[in-house]
Tab-separated table of C-alpha atoms in Angstrom:
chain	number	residue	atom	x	y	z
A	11	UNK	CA	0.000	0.000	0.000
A	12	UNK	CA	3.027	2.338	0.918
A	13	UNK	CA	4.641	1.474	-2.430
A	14	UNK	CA	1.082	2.087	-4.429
A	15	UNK	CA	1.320	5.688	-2.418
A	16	UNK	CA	5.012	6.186	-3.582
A	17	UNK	CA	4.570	5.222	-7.235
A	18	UNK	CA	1.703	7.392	-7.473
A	19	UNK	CA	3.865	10.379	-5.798
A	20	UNK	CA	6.492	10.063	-8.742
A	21	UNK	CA	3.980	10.110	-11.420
A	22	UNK	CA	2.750	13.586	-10.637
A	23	UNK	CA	6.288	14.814	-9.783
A	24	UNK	CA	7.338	13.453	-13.215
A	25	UNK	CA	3.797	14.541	-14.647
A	26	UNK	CA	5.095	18.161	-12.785
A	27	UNK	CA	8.370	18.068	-14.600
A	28	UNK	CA	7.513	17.966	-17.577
A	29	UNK	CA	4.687	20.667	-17.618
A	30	UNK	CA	7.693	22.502	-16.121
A	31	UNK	CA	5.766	23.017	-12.827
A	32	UNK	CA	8.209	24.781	-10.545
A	33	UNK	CA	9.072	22.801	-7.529
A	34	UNK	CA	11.456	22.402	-4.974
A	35	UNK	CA	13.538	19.650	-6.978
A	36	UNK	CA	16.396	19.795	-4.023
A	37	UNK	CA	13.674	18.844	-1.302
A	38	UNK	CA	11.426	16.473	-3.476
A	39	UNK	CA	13.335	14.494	-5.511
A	40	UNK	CA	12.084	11.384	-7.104
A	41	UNK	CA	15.022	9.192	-7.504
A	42	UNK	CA	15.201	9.395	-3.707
A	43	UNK	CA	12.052	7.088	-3.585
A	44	UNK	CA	12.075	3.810	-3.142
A	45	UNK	CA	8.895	1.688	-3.865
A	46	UNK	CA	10.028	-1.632	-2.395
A	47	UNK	CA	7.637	-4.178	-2.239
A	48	UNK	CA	6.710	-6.945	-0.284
A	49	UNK	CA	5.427	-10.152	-2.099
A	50	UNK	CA	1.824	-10.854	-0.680
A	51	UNK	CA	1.291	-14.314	0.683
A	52	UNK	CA	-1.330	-15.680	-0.225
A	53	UNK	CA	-2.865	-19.717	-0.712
A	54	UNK	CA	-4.953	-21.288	-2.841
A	55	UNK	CA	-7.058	-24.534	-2.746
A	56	UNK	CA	-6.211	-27.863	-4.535
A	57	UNK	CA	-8.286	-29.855	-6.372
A	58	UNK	CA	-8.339	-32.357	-3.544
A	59	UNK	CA	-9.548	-29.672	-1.292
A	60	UNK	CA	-12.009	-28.022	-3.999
A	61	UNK	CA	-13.547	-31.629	-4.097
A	62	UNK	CA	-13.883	-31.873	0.060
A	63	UNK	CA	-15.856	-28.798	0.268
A	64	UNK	CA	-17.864	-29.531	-2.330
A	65	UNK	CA	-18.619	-32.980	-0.724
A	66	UNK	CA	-19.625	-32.077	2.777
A	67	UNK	CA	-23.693	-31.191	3.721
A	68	UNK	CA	-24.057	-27.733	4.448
A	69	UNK	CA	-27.031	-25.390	5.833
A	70	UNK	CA	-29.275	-23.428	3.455
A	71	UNK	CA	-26.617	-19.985	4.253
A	72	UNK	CA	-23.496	-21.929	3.770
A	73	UNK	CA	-24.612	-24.215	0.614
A	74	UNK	CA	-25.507	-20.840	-1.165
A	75	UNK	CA	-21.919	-19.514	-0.215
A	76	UNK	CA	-20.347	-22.450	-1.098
A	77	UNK	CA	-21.419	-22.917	-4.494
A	78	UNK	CA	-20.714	-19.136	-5.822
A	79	UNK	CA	-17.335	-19.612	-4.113
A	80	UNK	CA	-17.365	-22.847	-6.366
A	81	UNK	CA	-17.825	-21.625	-9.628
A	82	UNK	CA	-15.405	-18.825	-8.546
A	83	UNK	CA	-12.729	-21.450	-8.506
A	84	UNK	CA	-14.123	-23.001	-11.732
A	85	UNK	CA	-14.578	-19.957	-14.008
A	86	UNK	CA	-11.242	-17.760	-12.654
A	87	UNK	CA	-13.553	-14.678	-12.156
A	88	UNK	CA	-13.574	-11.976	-9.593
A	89	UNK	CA	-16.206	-11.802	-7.142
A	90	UNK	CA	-17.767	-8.935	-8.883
A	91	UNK	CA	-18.347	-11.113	-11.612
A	92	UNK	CA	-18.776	-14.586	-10.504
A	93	UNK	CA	-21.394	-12.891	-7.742
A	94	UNK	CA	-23.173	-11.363	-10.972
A	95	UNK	CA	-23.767	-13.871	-13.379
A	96	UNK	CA	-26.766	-13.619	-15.488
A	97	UNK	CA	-28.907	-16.095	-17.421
A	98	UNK	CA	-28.303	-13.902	-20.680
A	99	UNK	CA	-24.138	-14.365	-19.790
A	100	UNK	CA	-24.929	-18.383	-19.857
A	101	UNK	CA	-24.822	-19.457	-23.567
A	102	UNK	CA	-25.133	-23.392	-24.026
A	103	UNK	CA	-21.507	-24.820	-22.909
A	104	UNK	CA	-20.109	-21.443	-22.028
A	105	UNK	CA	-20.095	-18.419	-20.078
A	106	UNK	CA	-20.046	-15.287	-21.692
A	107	UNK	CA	-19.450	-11.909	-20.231
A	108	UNK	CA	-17.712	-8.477	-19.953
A	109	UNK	CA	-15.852	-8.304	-16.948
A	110	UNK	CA	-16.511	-5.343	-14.456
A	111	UNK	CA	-13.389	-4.177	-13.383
A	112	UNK	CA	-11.790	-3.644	-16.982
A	113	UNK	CA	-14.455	-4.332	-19.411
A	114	UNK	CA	-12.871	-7.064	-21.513
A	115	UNK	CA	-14.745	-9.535	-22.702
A	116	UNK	CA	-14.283	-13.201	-21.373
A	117	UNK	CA	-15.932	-16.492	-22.669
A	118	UNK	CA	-14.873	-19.333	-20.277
A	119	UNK	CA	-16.119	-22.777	-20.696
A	120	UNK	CA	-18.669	-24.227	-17.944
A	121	UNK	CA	-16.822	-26.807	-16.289
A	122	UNK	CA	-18.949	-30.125	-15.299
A	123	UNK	CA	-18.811	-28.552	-11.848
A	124	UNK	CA	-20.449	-25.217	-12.528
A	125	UNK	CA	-22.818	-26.608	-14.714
A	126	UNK	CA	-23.666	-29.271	-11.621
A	127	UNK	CA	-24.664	-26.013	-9.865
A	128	UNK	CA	-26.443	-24.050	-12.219
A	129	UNK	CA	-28.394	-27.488	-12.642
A	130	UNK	CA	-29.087	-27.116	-8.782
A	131	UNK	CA	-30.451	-23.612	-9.074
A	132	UNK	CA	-32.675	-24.501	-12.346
A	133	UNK	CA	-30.145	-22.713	-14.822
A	134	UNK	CA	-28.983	-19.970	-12.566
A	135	UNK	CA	-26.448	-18.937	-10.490
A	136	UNK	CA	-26.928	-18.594	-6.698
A	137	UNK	CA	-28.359	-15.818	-5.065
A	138	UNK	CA	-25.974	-13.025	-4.881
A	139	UNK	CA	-23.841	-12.743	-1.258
A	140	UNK	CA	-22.418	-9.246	-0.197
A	141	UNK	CA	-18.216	-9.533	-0.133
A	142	UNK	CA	-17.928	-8.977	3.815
A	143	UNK	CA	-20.994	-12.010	3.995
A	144	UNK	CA	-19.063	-14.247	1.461
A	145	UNK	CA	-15.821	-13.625	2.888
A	146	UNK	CA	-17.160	-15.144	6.045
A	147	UNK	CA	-18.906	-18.041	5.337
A	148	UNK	CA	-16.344	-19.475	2.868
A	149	UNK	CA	-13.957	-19.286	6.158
A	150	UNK	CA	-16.489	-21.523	7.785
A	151	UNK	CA	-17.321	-23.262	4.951
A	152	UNK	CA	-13.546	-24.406	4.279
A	153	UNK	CA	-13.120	-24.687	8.215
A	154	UNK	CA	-15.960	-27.272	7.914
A	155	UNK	CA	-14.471	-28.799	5.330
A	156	UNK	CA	-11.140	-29.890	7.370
A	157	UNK	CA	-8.926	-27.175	5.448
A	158	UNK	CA	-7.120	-26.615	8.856
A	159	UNK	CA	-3.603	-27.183	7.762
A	160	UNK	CA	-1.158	-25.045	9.421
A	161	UNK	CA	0.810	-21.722	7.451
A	162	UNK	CA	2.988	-19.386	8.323
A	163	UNK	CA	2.321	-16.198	7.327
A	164	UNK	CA	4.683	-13.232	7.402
A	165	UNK	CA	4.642	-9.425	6.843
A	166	UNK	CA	6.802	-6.738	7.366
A	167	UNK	CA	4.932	-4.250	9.908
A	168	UNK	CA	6.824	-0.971	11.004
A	169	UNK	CA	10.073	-2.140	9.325
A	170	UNK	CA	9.744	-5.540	11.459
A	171	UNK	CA	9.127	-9.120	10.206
A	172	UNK	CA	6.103	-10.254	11.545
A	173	UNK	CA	5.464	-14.246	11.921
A	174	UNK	CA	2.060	-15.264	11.926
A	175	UNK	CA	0.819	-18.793	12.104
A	176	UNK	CA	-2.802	-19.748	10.925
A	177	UNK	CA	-5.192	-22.456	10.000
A	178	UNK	CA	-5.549	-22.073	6.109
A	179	UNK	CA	-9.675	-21.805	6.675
A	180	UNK	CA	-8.535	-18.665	8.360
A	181	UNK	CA	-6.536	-17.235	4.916
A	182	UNK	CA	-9.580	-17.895	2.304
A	183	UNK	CA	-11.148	-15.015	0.952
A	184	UNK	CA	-13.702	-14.555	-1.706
A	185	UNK	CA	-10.539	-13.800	-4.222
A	186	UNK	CA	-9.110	-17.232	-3.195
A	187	UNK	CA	-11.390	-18.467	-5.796
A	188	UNK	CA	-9.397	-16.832	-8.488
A	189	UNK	CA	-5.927	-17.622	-7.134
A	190	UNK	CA	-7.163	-21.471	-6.956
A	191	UNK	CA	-8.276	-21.361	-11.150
A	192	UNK	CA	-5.208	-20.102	-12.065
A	193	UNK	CA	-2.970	-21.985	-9.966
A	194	UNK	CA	-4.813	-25.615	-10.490
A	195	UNK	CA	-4.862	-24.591	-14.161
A	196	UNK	CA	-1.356	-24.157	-14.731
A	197	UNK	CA	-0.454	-27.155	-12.117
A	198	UNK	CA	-2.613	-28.912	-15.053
A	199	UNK	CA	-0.450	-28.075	-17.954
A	200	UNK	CA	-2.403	-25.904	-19.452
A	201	UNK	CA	-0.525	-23.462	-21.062
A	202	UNK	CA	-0.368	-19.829	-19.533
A	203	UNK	CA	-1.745	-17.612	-22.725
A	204	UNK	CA	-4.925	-20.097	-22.340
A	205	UNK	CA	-5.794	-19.791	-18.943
A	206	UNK	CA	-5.053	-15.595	-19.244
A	207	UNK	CA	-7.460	-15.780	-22.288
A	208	UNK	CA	-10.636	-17.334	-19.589
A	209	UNK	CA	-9.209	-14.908	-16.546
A	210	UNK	CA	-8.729	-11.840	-18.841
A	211	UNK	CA	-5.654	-10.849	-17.792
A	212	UNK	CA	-2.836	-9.167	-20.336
A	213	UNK	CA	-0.313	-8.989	-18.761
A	214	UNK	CA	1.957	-12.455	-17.709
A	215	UNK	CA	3.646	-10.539	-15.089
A	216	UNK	CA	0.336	-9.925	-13.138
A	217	UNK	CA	-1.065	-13.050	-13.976
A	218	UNK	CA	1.795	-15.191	-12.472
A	219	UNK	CA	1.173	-13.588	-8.986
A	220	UNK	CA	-1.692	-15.470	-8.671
A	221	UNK	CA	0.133	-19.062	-9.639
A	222	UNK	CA	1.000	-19.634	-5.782
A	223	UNK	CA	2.500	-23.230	-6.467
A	224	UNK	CA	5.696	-24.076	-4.161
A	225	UNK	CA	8.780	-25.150	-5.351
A	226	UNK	CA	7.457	-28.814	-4.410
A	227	UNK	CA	5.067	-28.515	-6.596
A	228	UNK	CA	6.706	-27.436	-9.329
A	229	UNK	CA	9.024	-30.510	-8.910
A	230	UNK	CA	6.267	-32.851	-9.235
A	231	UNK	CA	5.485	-30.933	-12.295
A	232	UNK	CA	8.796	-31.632	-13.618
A	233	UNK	CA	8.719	-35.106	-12.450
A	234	UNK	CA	5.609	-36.069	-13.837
A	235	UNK	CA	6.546	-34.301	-17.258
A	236	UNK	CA	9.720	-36.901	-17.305
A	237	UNK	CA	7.148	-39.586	-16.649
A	238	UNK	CA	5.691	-38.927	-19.866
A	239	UNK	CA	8.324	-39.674	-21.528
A	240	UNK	CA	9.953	-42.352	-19.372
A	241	UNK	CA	10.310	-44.433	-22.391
A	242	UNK	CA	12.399	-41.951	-24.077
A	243	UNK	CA	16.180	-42.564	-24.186
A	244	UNK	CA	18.351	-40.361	-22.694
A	245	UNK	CA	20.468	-37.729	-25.022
């Protein structure tokens, strides 16, 4: 948030500049500024775990939750679109719609899933759940469903490290749903200009943020790549 401020600050100074806007160059000067960053840590949810909370018997509150969180994690969209899905945006085998935030247009295929759901709500989506309301019951919801491993979390806070240890119920957000699409995507082999066509990203540098595999993972990866081609014969 600090850097967003600082990056902003240097814009207008160099904005300034070069409308030759007189300023005190010897007290402000941009180069000074540093906009260091701190990676955000964040998880996403495995197919494994995608499949336990979709298996466990919920309340009326928590089903409804559950299933837009679902098809959050099965489409790659941000709450302000998976919460707003239309019947006009449904077309056959796909989903087709303009995303809010930037206005591209995204056509994502309805994975068996989602369309398990909209069969559940006769051809709809869910009723819509407020962010704050969401954000809670997917905790629960997850919490339910035995996602209660333990993470370390840490940020800096007043130039300090700060270690923070959680259940992984407790780290789920609404957004988690679009970290988990793009993550188990890629994990999948699908390749990366694909899966940024369906999320509607543009650039690769954004879109790998939300890839949160670990370096385990991405030796399995690897590993099951080679088994592929076991047969192969070494160069």
């Amino acid at each position: 948030n600090v850097a967003k401020h600082i990056d902003n600050l240097r814009q207008f100074l160099r904005a300034a500049n070069g409308e030759k806007i007189v300023f005190d160059t010897d007290t402000i000067d941009s180069r000074k500024f540093k906009n260091a960053r701190e990676a955000a840590y964040n998880v996403y949810l495995n197919e494994t775990e995608l499949k336990a909370i979709a298996a466990i018997p919920l309340n009326n509150r928590l089903d409804k939750a559950r299933d837009l969180f679902l098809i959050g994690c099965y489409t790659g969209l941000r709450i302000s679109d998976y919460n707003n899905i239309k019947p006009h945006n449904i077309k056959g085998e796909f989903i087709d719609l303009y995303q809010s935030k930037t206005g591209g247009r995204v056509v994502i295929p309805i994975h068996p899933t989602v369309k398990r759901i909209l069969s559940k709500y006769n051809g709809i989506t869910p009723p819509k759940i407020s962010d704050q309301r969401l954000n809670e019951y997917i905790k629960e919801v997850c919490r339910v469903a035995g996602i209660i491993e333990h993470t370390e979390k840490q940020q800096t806070k007043g130039g300090t490290k700060v270690k923070t240890v959680l259940e992984k119920w407790q780290m789920i957000t609404s957004h988690t749903a679009r970290r988990s699409f793009a993550t188990n995507s890629t994990k999948a082999g699908i390749p990366i200009q694909t899966i940024m066509k369906i999320t509607g990203h543009t650039k690769e540098t954004t879109f790998l943020k939300y890839v949160k595999l670990s370096s385990s993972e991405h030796a399995e990866i690897m590993q099951k790549h080679w088994g592929i081609n076991e047969n192969s014969k070494p160069v």
